[in-house]
Coordinates of C-alpha atoms in Angstrom, one line a residue:
M76 CA 0.0 0.0 0.0
D77 CA 1.0 3.6 -0.4
L78 CA -0.2 4.8 2.9
V79 CA -1.9 3.6 6.1
F80 CA -3.7 5.7 8.8
R81 CA -3.2 3.5 11.8
D82 CA -5.7 3.4 14.7
A83 CA -7.9 6.3 13.4
E84 CA -11.3 7.0 14.8
V85 CA -13.2 6.7 11.5
V86 CA -16.1 9.1 11.0
D87 CA -17.2 7.6 7.7
G88 CA -19.7 10.2 6.5
T89 CA -22.8 8.1 6.7
G90 CA -23.9 9.6 10.0
G91 CA -23.4 6.2 11.7
A92 CA -21.3 5.7 14.8
S93 CA -17.6 6.2 14.5
Y94 CA -15.3 3.2 14.8
R95 CA -11.5 2.6 15.3
A96 CA -9.7 1.2 12.3
D97 CA -6.7 1.1 10.0
V98 CA -7.4 2.7 6.7
A99 CA -5.1 1.9 3.8
I100 CA -4.7 3.9 0.6
D101 CA -3.3 2.8 -2.7
G102 CA -3.4 4.3 -6.2
G103 CA -5.4 7.3 -5.0
R104 CA -8.2 5.3 -3.5
I105 CA -9.2 3.7 -0.2
A106 CA -7.9 0.1 -0.6
A107 CA -8.7 -1.4 2.8
I108 CA -10.5 -0.7 6.0
V109 CA -9.6 -3.0 8.9
K110 CA -11.6 -2.4 12.0
E111 CA -10.3 -2.8 15.5
G112 CA -11.1 -6.3 16.7
A113 CA -11.4 -7.7 13.2
A114 CA -11.8 -11.4 12.9
A115 CA -8.7 -13.5 13.6
G116 CA -6.5 -14.0 10.5
C117 CA -7.3 -10.5 9.2
Q118 CA -3.9 -8.8 8.9
R119 CA -3.4 -5.2 9.7
P120 CA -2.4 -3.4 6.4
T121 CA 1.2 -2.4 5.9
A122 CA 2.4 0.4 3.6
R123 CA 5.4 2.5 2.5
R124 CA 4.2 5.2 4.9
V125 CA 2.3 4.7 8.1
V126 CA 0.6 7.7 9.9
D127 CA -0.1 7.2 13.6
A128 CA -3.7 8.5 13.9
E129 CA -4.2 7.6 17.6
G130 CA -6.7 10.0 19.1
L131 CA -7.5 11.6 15.7
A132 CA -10.7 11.5 13.6
L133 CA -10.5 10.4 9.9
S134 CA -13.3 11.7 7.7
P135 CA -14.1 12.1 4.0
G136 CA -13.0 15.4 2.6
F137 CA -15.3 18.3 3.1
I138 CA -17.4 19.6 0.2
D139 CA -18.0 23.4 0.0
M140 CA -21.4 23.6 -1.6
H141 CA -21.1 27.4 -2.1
A142 CA -17.7 28.8 -3.0
H143 CA -16.5 31.9 -4.8
S144 CA -13.0 30.6 -5.8
D145 CA -13.6 30.8 -9.5
L146 CA -10.5 32.9 -10.1
A147 CA -8.7 32.2 -6.8
L148 CA -8.0 28.6 -7.8
L149 CA -6.2 29.9 -10.9
R150 CA -4.5 32.9 -9.2
D151 CA -3.3 31.2 -6.0
P152 CA -1.9 27.7 -6.3
D153 CA -1.5 27.5 -2.5
H154 CA -5.2 28.2 -1.7
S155 CA -4.7 27.4 1.9
A156 CA -7.9 29.2 2.7
K157 CA -9.8 26.1 1.7
A158 CA -7.2 23.3 1.7
A159 CA -6.3 24.0 5.4
Q160 CA -10.0 23.6 6.4
G161 CA -10.1 20.1 4.9
V162 CA -12.1 21.2 1.9
T163 CA -11.4 18.8 -1.0
L164 CA -14.1 20.0 -3.4
E165 CA -15.6 23.4 -4.0
V166 CA -18.7 24.2 -6.1
L167 CA -18.1 27.3 -8.2
G168 CA -20.2 29.4 -10.6
Q169 CA -22.5 30.6 -7.7
D170 CA -25.2 33.3 -7.5
G171 CA -25.7 33.4 -11.2
L172 CA -22.5 35.3 -12.1
S173 CA -19.2 33.7 -13.3
Y174 CA -16.9 33.5 -16.3
A175 CA -18.4 30.8 -18.6
P176 CA -20.2 30.6 -20.9
V177 CA -19.2 34.0 -22.4
D178 CA -18.3 35.9 -25.5
D179 CA -15.8 38.7 -25.4
R180 CA -18.4 41.4 -24.6
T181 CA -20.0 39.3 -21.8
L182 CA -16.6 38.5 -20.3
A183 CA -15.7 42.1 -20.1
E184 CA -19.0 43.0 -18.4
V185 CA -19.0 40.1 -15.9
R186 CA -15.5 40.9 -14.9
K187 CA -16.6 44.4 -14.0
A188 CA -19.8 43.3 -12.3
I189 CA -18.1 40.9 -9.8
T190 CA -14.7 42.6 -9.3
G191 CA -15.7 42.7 -5.6
W192 CA -16.0 38.9 -5.5
N193 CA -13.0 37.8 -7.5
G194 CA -10.8 40.8 -8.3
S195 CA -10.5 42.4 -11.7
G196 CA -8.9 39.4 -13.3
D197 CA -6.1 41.4 -14.8
D198 CA -3.7 38.7 -13.5
I199 CA -5.7 35.9 -15.2
D200 CA -5.3 34.6 -18.8
F201 CA -8.9 34.2 -19.8
D202 CA -8.1 31.6 -22.5
W203 CA -11.6 30.0 -22.4
R204 CA -15.1 31.1 -23.3
T205 CA -17.1 27.9 -22.7
V206 CA -17.9 25.9 -19.6
G207 CA -15.8 23.0 -21.0
G208 CA -12.9 25.3 -21.6
Y209 CA -13.0 26.6 -18.1
L210 CA -13.1 23.1 -16.7
D211 CA -10.2 22.1 -18.9
R212 CA -8.3 25.0 -17.5
L213 CA -8.9 23.7 -14.0
D214 CA -7.7 20.3 -15.1
R215 CA -4.2 21.7 -15.5
G216 CA -3.9 21.4 -11.7
I217 CA -5.5 23.2 -8.8
A218 CA -5.2 23.0 -5.0
V219 CA -8.6 21.3 -4.5
N220 CA -11.2 19.7 -6.7
A221 CA -13.9 21.9 -8.2
A222 CA -17.4 21.5 -9.8
Y223 CA -19.2 24.2 -11.7
L224 CA -22.7 25.6 -11.9
I225 CA -23.9 27.4 -15.1
P226 CA -24.5 31.0 -14.0
Q227 CA -28.0 32.1 -15.1
G228 CA -27.2 35.8 -14.8
T229 CA -24.2 35.4 -17.1
V230 CA -26.3 33.4 -19.5
R231 CA -28.9 36.2 -19.6
M232 CA -26.2 38.8 -20.0
Y233 CA -24.8 36.9 -23.0
A234 CA -28.2 36.3 -24.7
V235 CA -30.3 39.4 -23.6
G236 CA -27.9 41.9 -22.1
W237 CA -28.7 44.1 -19.1
D238 CA -32.3 45.1 -20.0
D239 CA -35.1 44.6 -17.5
R240 CA -37.6 42.9 -19.8
P241 CA -38.8 39.4 -20.8
A242 CA -36.5 37.5 -23.1
T243 CA -37.8 37.1 -26.7
G244 CA -38.4 33.7 -28.1
P245 CA -35.0 33.6 -30.0
E246 CA -33.3 34.9 -26.8
L247 CA -34.8 32.2 -24.7
D248 CA -33.8 29.6 -27.2
H249 CA -30.3 31.0 -27.1
M250 CA -30.3 30.7 -23.3
R251 CA -31.6 27.1 -23.5
R252 CA -28.7 26.2 -25.9
L253 CA -26.1 27.8 -23.6
V254 CA -27.4 25.9 -20.6
A255 CA -27.6 22.6 -22.5
E256 CA -24.0 23.0 -23.8
G257 CA -22.8 23.8 -20.4
M258 CA -24.4 20.7 -18.9
E259 CA -23.1 18.5 -21.7
Q260 CA -19.6 19.9 -21.0
G261 CA -19.7 18.8 -17.4
A262 CA -21.6 21.4 -15.3
V263 CA -23.5 20.0 -12.3
G264 CA -26.4 22.4 -12.5
M265 CA -27.4 26.0 -12.8
S266 CA -27.2 28.9 -10.3
S267 CA -29.1 32.2 -10.1
G268 CA -28.6 35.4 -8.2
L269 CA -32.1 36.8 -8.0
T270 CA -31.1 39.9 -6.1
Y271 CA -28.3 40.5 -8.6
T272 CA -28.6 42.1 -12.0
P273 CA -29.2 41.0 -14.7
G274 CA -30.3 37.6 -13.4
M275 CA -33.0 39.1 -11.3
Y276 CA -34.7 40.5 -14.4
A277 CA -35.8 36.9 -15.3
K278 CA -39.4 36.0 -14.5
D279 CA -40.4 32.6 -13.2
A280 CA -41.5 31.3 -16.6
E281 CA -38.0 32.0 -18.0
L282 CA -36.3 30.4 -15.1
T283 CA -38.6 27.4 -15.3
E284 CA -37.7 26.8 -19.0
L285 CA -34.0 26.8 -18.1
C286 CA -34.5 24.5 -15.2
R287 CA -36.2 22.0 -17.5
V288 CA -33.0 21.9 -19.5
V289 CA -31.0 21.3 -16.3
A290 CA -33.4 18.6 -15.2
G291 CA -32.9 16.8 -18.5
Y292 CA -29.3 16.3 -17.7
G293 CA -29.9 15.2 -14.1
G294 CA -28.5 18.5 -12.7
Y295 CA -29.9 20.8 -9.9
Y296 CA -30.9 24.4 -9.6
C297 CA -29.1 26.5 -7.0
P298 CA -30.8 29.9 -6.5
H299 CA -29.9 32.8 -4.4
H300 CA -33.5 33.6 -4.3
R301 CA -35.3 37.0 -4.5
S302 CA -35.2 37.9 -0.8
Y303 CA -33.6 36.9 2.4
G304 CA -35.4 39.7 4.2
A305 CA -38.9 41.0 3.7
G306 CA -40.9 38.3 1.9
A307 CA -38.2 35.7 2.5
L308 CA -40.7 32.8 3.0
E309 CA -42.6 33.7 -0.1
A310 CA -39.2 33.8 -2.0
Y311 CA -38.4 30.3 -0.8
E312 CA -41.8 29.0 -1.7
E313 CA -41.4 30.5 -5.2
M314 CA -38.3 28.4 -5.7
V315 CA -39.9 25.3 -4.5
R316 CA -42.9 25.8 -6.7
L317 CA -40.9 26.7 -9.7
T318 CA -38.6 23.7 -9.6
R319 CA -41.4 21.3 -8.9
E320 CA -43.1 22.6 -12.1
A321 CA -39.8 22.1 -14.0
G322 CA -39.1 18.7 -12.5
C323 CA -35.7 19.9 -11.3
A324 CA -33.9 19.2 -8.1
L325 CA -33.5 22.3 -5.9
H326 CA -30.5 23.3 -3.7
L327 CA -31.1 26.5 -1.7
A328 CA -28.0 28.7 -1.5
H329 CA -27.0 30.0 1.9
A330 CA -30.5 29.3 3.2
T331 CA -30.6 31.9 5.9
M332 CA -33.4 34.0 7.5
N333 CA -31.9 37.4 7.9
F334 CA -32.8 41.0 9.0
G335 CA -35.0 41.9 11.9
V336 CA -38.2 40.9 10.2
N337 CA -37.1 37.2 10.3
K338 CA -35.8 36.9 13.8
G339 CA -36.8 33.5 15.2
R340 CA -38.6 32.5 12.0
A341 CA -36.4 29.6 10.9
P342 CA -39.0 27.0 12.0
E343 CA -41.4 28.4 9.5
L344 CA -38.9 28.0 6.7
L345 CA -38.2 24.4 7.7
A346 CA -41.9 23.6 7.9
L347 CA -42.3 24.9 4.4
L348 CA -39.5 22.6 3.2
D349 CA -40.6 19.6 5.2
E350 CA -44.1 19.8 3.6
A351 CA -42.5 19.9 0.1
L352 CA -40.1 17.1 0.9
D353 CA -42.8 14.9 2.3
A354 CA -44.8 15.5 -0.9
G355 CA -41.8 14.2 -3.0
A356 CA -39.8 17.3 -3.7
D357 CA -36.0 16.9 -4.2
I358 CA -34.6 19.7 -2.0
S359 CA -31.3 20.4 -0.2
L360 CA -29.7 23.5 1.2
D361 CA -26.5 24.9 2.5
T362 CA -25.6 27.4 5.2
Y363 CA -22.5 28.9 6.8
P364 CA -22.1 28.9 10.6
Y365 CA -22.0 32.7 11.1
T366 CA -24.5 35.5 11.4
P367 CA -23.3 38.3 9.1
G368 CA -23.6 38.2 5.3
C369 CA -21.1 39.3 2.7
T370 CA -21.7 40.8 -0.7
T371 CA -20.7 43.8 -2.8
L372 CA -21.9 47.3 -2.0
V373 CA -23.4 47.8 -5.4
A374 CA -25.6 44.8 -4.9
V375 CA -27.8 46.6 -2.4
L376 CA -28.9 49.2 -5.0
P377 CA -32.4 48.9 -6.5
S378 CA -32.5 46.8 -9.6
W379 CA -33.6 49.7 -11.8
A380 CA -30.3 51.5 -10.9
S381 CA -28.3 48.6 -12.4
E382 CA -30.1 48.3 -15.7
G383 CA -27.7 48.6 -18.5
G384 CA -24.6 47.3 -16.7
P385 CA -21.8 48.7 -14.6
E386 CA -21.1 51.8 -16.7
A387 CA -24.8 52.7 -16.5
V388 CA -24.7 52.4 -12.8
L389 CA -21.8 54.7 -12.4
A390 CA -23.5 57.3 -14.7
R391 CA -26.6 57.2 -12.5
L392 CA -24.5 57.6 -9.3
R393 CA -22.9 60.7 -10.8
D394 CA -26.2 62.3 -11.4
D395 CA -27.5 64.1 -8.2
E396 CA -31.2 63.7 -9.0
T397 CA -30.9 60.0 -9.8
A398 CA -28.6 59.4 -6.8
E399 CA -31.3 60.9 -4.6
R400 CA -33.9 58.5 -6.1
I401 CA -31.5 55.6 -5.2
R402 CA -31.2 56.9 -1.7
H403 CA -34.9 57.1 -1.3
H404 CA -35.4 53.5 -2.4
L405 CA -32.6 52.3 -0.1
E406 CA -33.5 54.2 3.0
V407 CA -37.3 54.7 2.8
L408 CA -38.9 52.1 0.5
G409 CA -36.5 49.2 0.9
S410 CA -34.5 48.3 -2.2
D411 CA -35.0 44.9 -3.9
G412 CA -31.2 44.7 -4.0
C413 CA -31.3 44.9 -0.2
H414 CA -34.1 42.3 0.2
G415 CA -36.9 44.8 0.5
V416 CA -35.7 46.1 3.9
P417 CA -35.0 49.8 4.4
M418 CA -31.3 50.2 4.8
D419 CA -29.7 50.4 8.2
W420 CA -26.3 51.8 7.5
D421 CA -25.0 50.8 10.9
T422 CA -25.1 47.1 9.7
I423 CA -22.8 47.8 6.8
E424 CA -19.0 47.2 7.3
I425 CA -16.5 47.7 4.5
S426 CA -14.5 44.5 4.0
G427 CA -12.6 45.2 0.9
V428 CA -11.9 47.8 -1.8
S429 CA -10.4 47.6 -5.3
E430 CA -8.6 51.0 -5.2
A431 CA -5.6 50.9 -2.9
T432 CA -6.1 54.6 -2.0
L433 CA -9.4 53.7 -0.3
A434 CA -7.8 51.1 2.0
D435 CA -8.4 53.2 5.1
W436 CA -12.1 52.5 4.8
V437 CA -11.7 48.7 5.4
G438 CA -13.1 47.7 8.7
R439 CA -15.2 50.9 9.1
R440 CA -19.0 51.2 9.1
V441 CA -20.8 53.2 6.4
D442 CA -22.2 56.3 8.0
G443 CA -24.8 57.0 5.3
W444 CA -25.7 57.3 1.7
A445 CA -23.3 60.1 0.9
T446 CA -20.4 57.8 2.0
A447 CA -21.7 54.8 0.2
R448 CA -22.2 56.8 -3.0
R449 CA -18.6 58.2 -2.8
L450 CA -17.2 54.7 -2.3
L451 CA -19.1 53.2 -5.2
L452 CA -17.9 55.9 -7.5
E453 CA -14.3 56.1 -6.4
D454 CA -13.9 52.3 -6.2
R455 CA -15.8 51.8 -9.5
L456 CA -18.3 49.4 -7.8
G457 CA -15.5 47.1 -6.5
T458 CA -16.3 47.6 -2.8
T459 CA -17.2 44.5 -0.7
I460 CA -19.1 44.6 2.6
L461 CA -20.1 42.6 5.6
Q462 CA -23.8 43.0 6.4
H463 CA -24.5 42.3 10.1
V464 CA -28.1 41.2 9.8
G465 CA -28.3 37.5 10.9
H466 CA -29.7 35.7 14.0
E467 CA -27.9 33.0 15.9
E468 CA -31.0 31.1 16.7
N469 CA -31.9 30.9 13.0
V470 CA -28.4 29.7 12.2
R471 CA -28.5 26.8 14.7
T472 CA -32.1 25.8 13.8
I473 CA -31.4 25.5 10.1
M474 CA -28.1 23.6 10.5
R475 CA -29.9 20.8 12.3
H476 CA -32.2 20.1 9.3
R477 CA -32.2 16.7 7.5
V478 CA -31.2 18.2 4.1
H479 CA -28.6 20.7 5.4
T480 CA -25.1 20.8 4.0
G481 CA -22.2 23.2 4.5
G482 CA -21.2 26.1 2.2
S483 CA -18.8 28.8 3.0
D484 CA -20.0 31.5 0.6
G485 CA -16.4 32.5 1.0
I486 CA -15.3 35.7 -0.8
L487 CA -11.5 35.7 -0.7
Q488 CA -11.1 39.3 -2.0
G489 CA -10.5 42.3 0.2
L490 CA -8.3 43.3 3.1
K491 CA -10.8 42.1 5.7
P492 CA -12.9 39.3 4.2
H493 CA -15.6 37.5 6.1
P494 CA -14.0 34.8 8.3
R495 CA -16.2 32.2 6.8
A496 CA -13.9 32.1 3.8
Y497 CA -11.1 30.6 6.0
G498 CA -13.1 29.1 8.9
T499 CA -16.5 27.6 7.9
F500 CA -15.7 23.9 8.3
P501 CA -13.6 23.9 11.5
Q502 CA -16.2 26.4 12.9
Y503 CA -18.8 23.7 12.4
L504 CA -16.6 21.0 14.0
G505 CA -15.2 23.1 16.9
R506 CA -17.9 25.6 17.9
Y507 CA -21.1 23.8 16.9
V508 CA -20.1 20.2 17.6
R509 CA -17.6 20.2 20.4
D510 CA -18.4 23.5 22.2
L511 CA -22.1 23.9 21.8
G512 CA -23.3 20.3 21.0
V513 CA -25.7 21.6 18.4
L514 CA -24.7 18.6 16.2
T515 CA -23.0 15.3 17.0
L516 CA -19.7 14.8 15.3
E517 CA -21.0 11.9 13.1
D518 CA -24.0 13.9 12.0
C519 CA -22.0 17.0 11.3
V520 CA -19.5 15.1 9.1
A521 CA -22.4 13.7 7.1
H522 CA -23.7 17.2 6.5
L523 CA -20.2 18.2 5.1
T524 CA -19.5 15.0 3.1
S525 CA -22.0 12.4 2.0
R526 CA -25.0 14.7 1.7
P527 CA -23.3 17.2 -0.7
A528 CA -21.7 14.3 -2.6
A529 CA -25.2 12.8 -3.1
R530 CA -26.5 16.2 -4.3
L531 CA -23.6 16.4 -6.8
G532 CA -24.3 12.8 -8.0
L533 CA -20.9 11.6 -6.9
T534 CA -20.7 7.8 -6.5
D535 CA -17.1 7.5 -5.2
R536 CA -16.7 10.5 -2.9
G537 CA -18.2 11.6 0.4
R538 CA -17.8 8.4 2.4
I539 CA -14.9 6.3 3.7
R540 CA -15.5 3.1 1.8
E541 CA -13.2 0.7 0.0
G542 CA -12.9 1.7 -3.6
Y543 CA -13.8 5.4 -2.9
R544 CA -11.4 8.2 -3.8
A545 CA -8.9 9.0 -1.0
D546 CA -10.2 12.6 -0.4
L547 CA -9.7 12.5 3.3
V548 CA -9.2 14.7 6.4
L549 CA -7.4 13.8 9.6
F550 CA -8.3 16.1 12.4
D551 CA -8.3 16.3 16.2
P552 CA -11.8 16.6 17.6
E553 CA -10.5 18.2 20.8
T554 CA -8.6 21.0 19.2
V555 CA -10.1 21.6 15.7
G556 CA -11.4 25.1 15.4
A557 CA -11.5 28.2 13.1
G558 CA -8.6 30.5 13.6
A559 CA -10.2 33.1 11.5
T560 CA -12.0 35.9 13.3
Y561 CA -13.6 39.2 12.2
D562 CA -10.4 41.0 13.3
S563 CA -8.0 38.4 11.8
P564 CA -10.0 36.8 9.0
R565 CA -7.1 35.1 7.2
T566 CA -5.9 33.1 10.1
L567 CA -5.8 29.3 9.3
P568 CA -7.6 26.8 11.4
T569 CA -6.2 24.6 14.2
G570 CA -6.4 20.8 14.7
I571 CA -6.3 19.6 11.1
P572 CA -2.8 18.1 10.4
H573 CA -3.5 16.1 7.2
V574 CA -5.6 16.6 4.1
L575 CA -5.5 14.3 1.1
I576 CA -6.9 14.7 -2.4
N577 CA -6.9 11.6 -4.6
G578 CA -4.5 10.0 -2.1
E579 CA -2.0 12.9 -2.3
F580 CA -1.1 15.1 0.7
V581 CA -2.2 18.7 0.1
M582 CA -1.8 19.4 3.9
E583 CA 0.9 17.5 5.8
D584 CA 1.6 18.1 9.4
G585 CA -0.4 21.3 9.3
R586 CA 1.5 22.7 6.3
R587 CA 0.5 23.2 2.7
T588 CA 2.4 21.0 0.4
S589 CA 3.2 21.9 -3.2
A590 CA 0.7 19.4 -4.6
L591 CA -1.9 20.5 -7.1
A592 CA -4.0 17.4 -6.8
G593 CA -7.3 19.0 -7.6
R594 CA -9.1 18.6 -10.9
S595 CA -12.6 19.5 -12.3
V596 CA -15.4 17.2 -11.1
R597 CA -17.9 16.9 -14.0
R598 CA -21.4 15.6 -14.0
T599 CA -21.9 12.7 -16.5
R600 CA -25.2 11.2 -17.7

């Protein structure tokens, strides 16, 4: 054998009780599992390397169901932000905005639109235009594995542009073709950002047609739905109804209940989902174990202010009369970009800027519209924010649900990113398992491994079983924890000495190796 973990406490991803065993790896796969007290005559496996795992837990690699590493994986071969957490697979293309499929015009526009998420991309060679081309680029070698969702907002940008109107028949056909091509090339489903333009301009009928294409390939729909604030339950119900009509599996992105209007209302959301599940709906969800959200500052503007694309937004912001209309929508009416809730500027903290001259703003709260407007103009819409609007009781209630999975929603840009980018998975294991007892260790690992693997249709990942890929994490249940905090958000976690991808160490003795063992993970028929 290549490697044996000796005397590990195996938490196998099924949710069943852990057990003590030797786990042997050969050729990038789990070759043998010999439990303590195995029948006489069953030899303990030997290998070229033996790791003493006494007192440590061995689990499948963690799957980040909501990641924003679309360019980070290409820019940063180290990518310790995720590798050090034990993440062995990330799902990219989230919130309806990413970099494939595109033509030259669409690529230029989407790069501007999500500079706050991924940087400008000036350091990236965009040598692809299709989903398959992007996945091929990942296959040259990346830190962790990656799957991809077709971004519906980018598809609409490509076929329709930035107009707030229904798609024409030919435009809808074009979008259907783009989604079908992306699925054929290996995407696992489609995402939407229905509080982000231009994806939010799509009506339900249009989304249903695209979901039917996704369903035809066995994929799933992952919407950031139309509100996490006012009308949040109605927005969730809309997605359930839409996907049931389309016959498409549904995975709810960062399924939170935020803002003051939703304090304590998580049980209402779960009752809605349970009713649909009991009636036969195929639904799952992900959350991160923190209360604040993170997005771009431009995202909170009303949708009409973003019609026409980034340059049109800047022009409106420069015009005093139009800027006053924007302020009125934000502060009085409640912007659809801010989930229908009137803006409370005290909740907005600047987490990152694109212009270095604005760096002093990072970590400060926005003191009103005049400041926000200035930042948007001077940073050319590249400002990212933390929005302190969540509720701890909702976070705990939702993470207990039977279809819950883990997703970091980690934006890696900015001088002061959300700590969830570096800490989501050890935060689950340390704070919510060991310290608070919200989940058992076995149940939590299932949330982070086999459940997401099942949603992705993976038949050889997400569990510790003979023949499965050796995507594995060895961690100490007594010391594992998120090092990242709001003050020091890039601090790596503790208590995770070893992480393997395809049998290759990407973290060894708590240090990042030089291995680029990750590849694209593509859905097949």
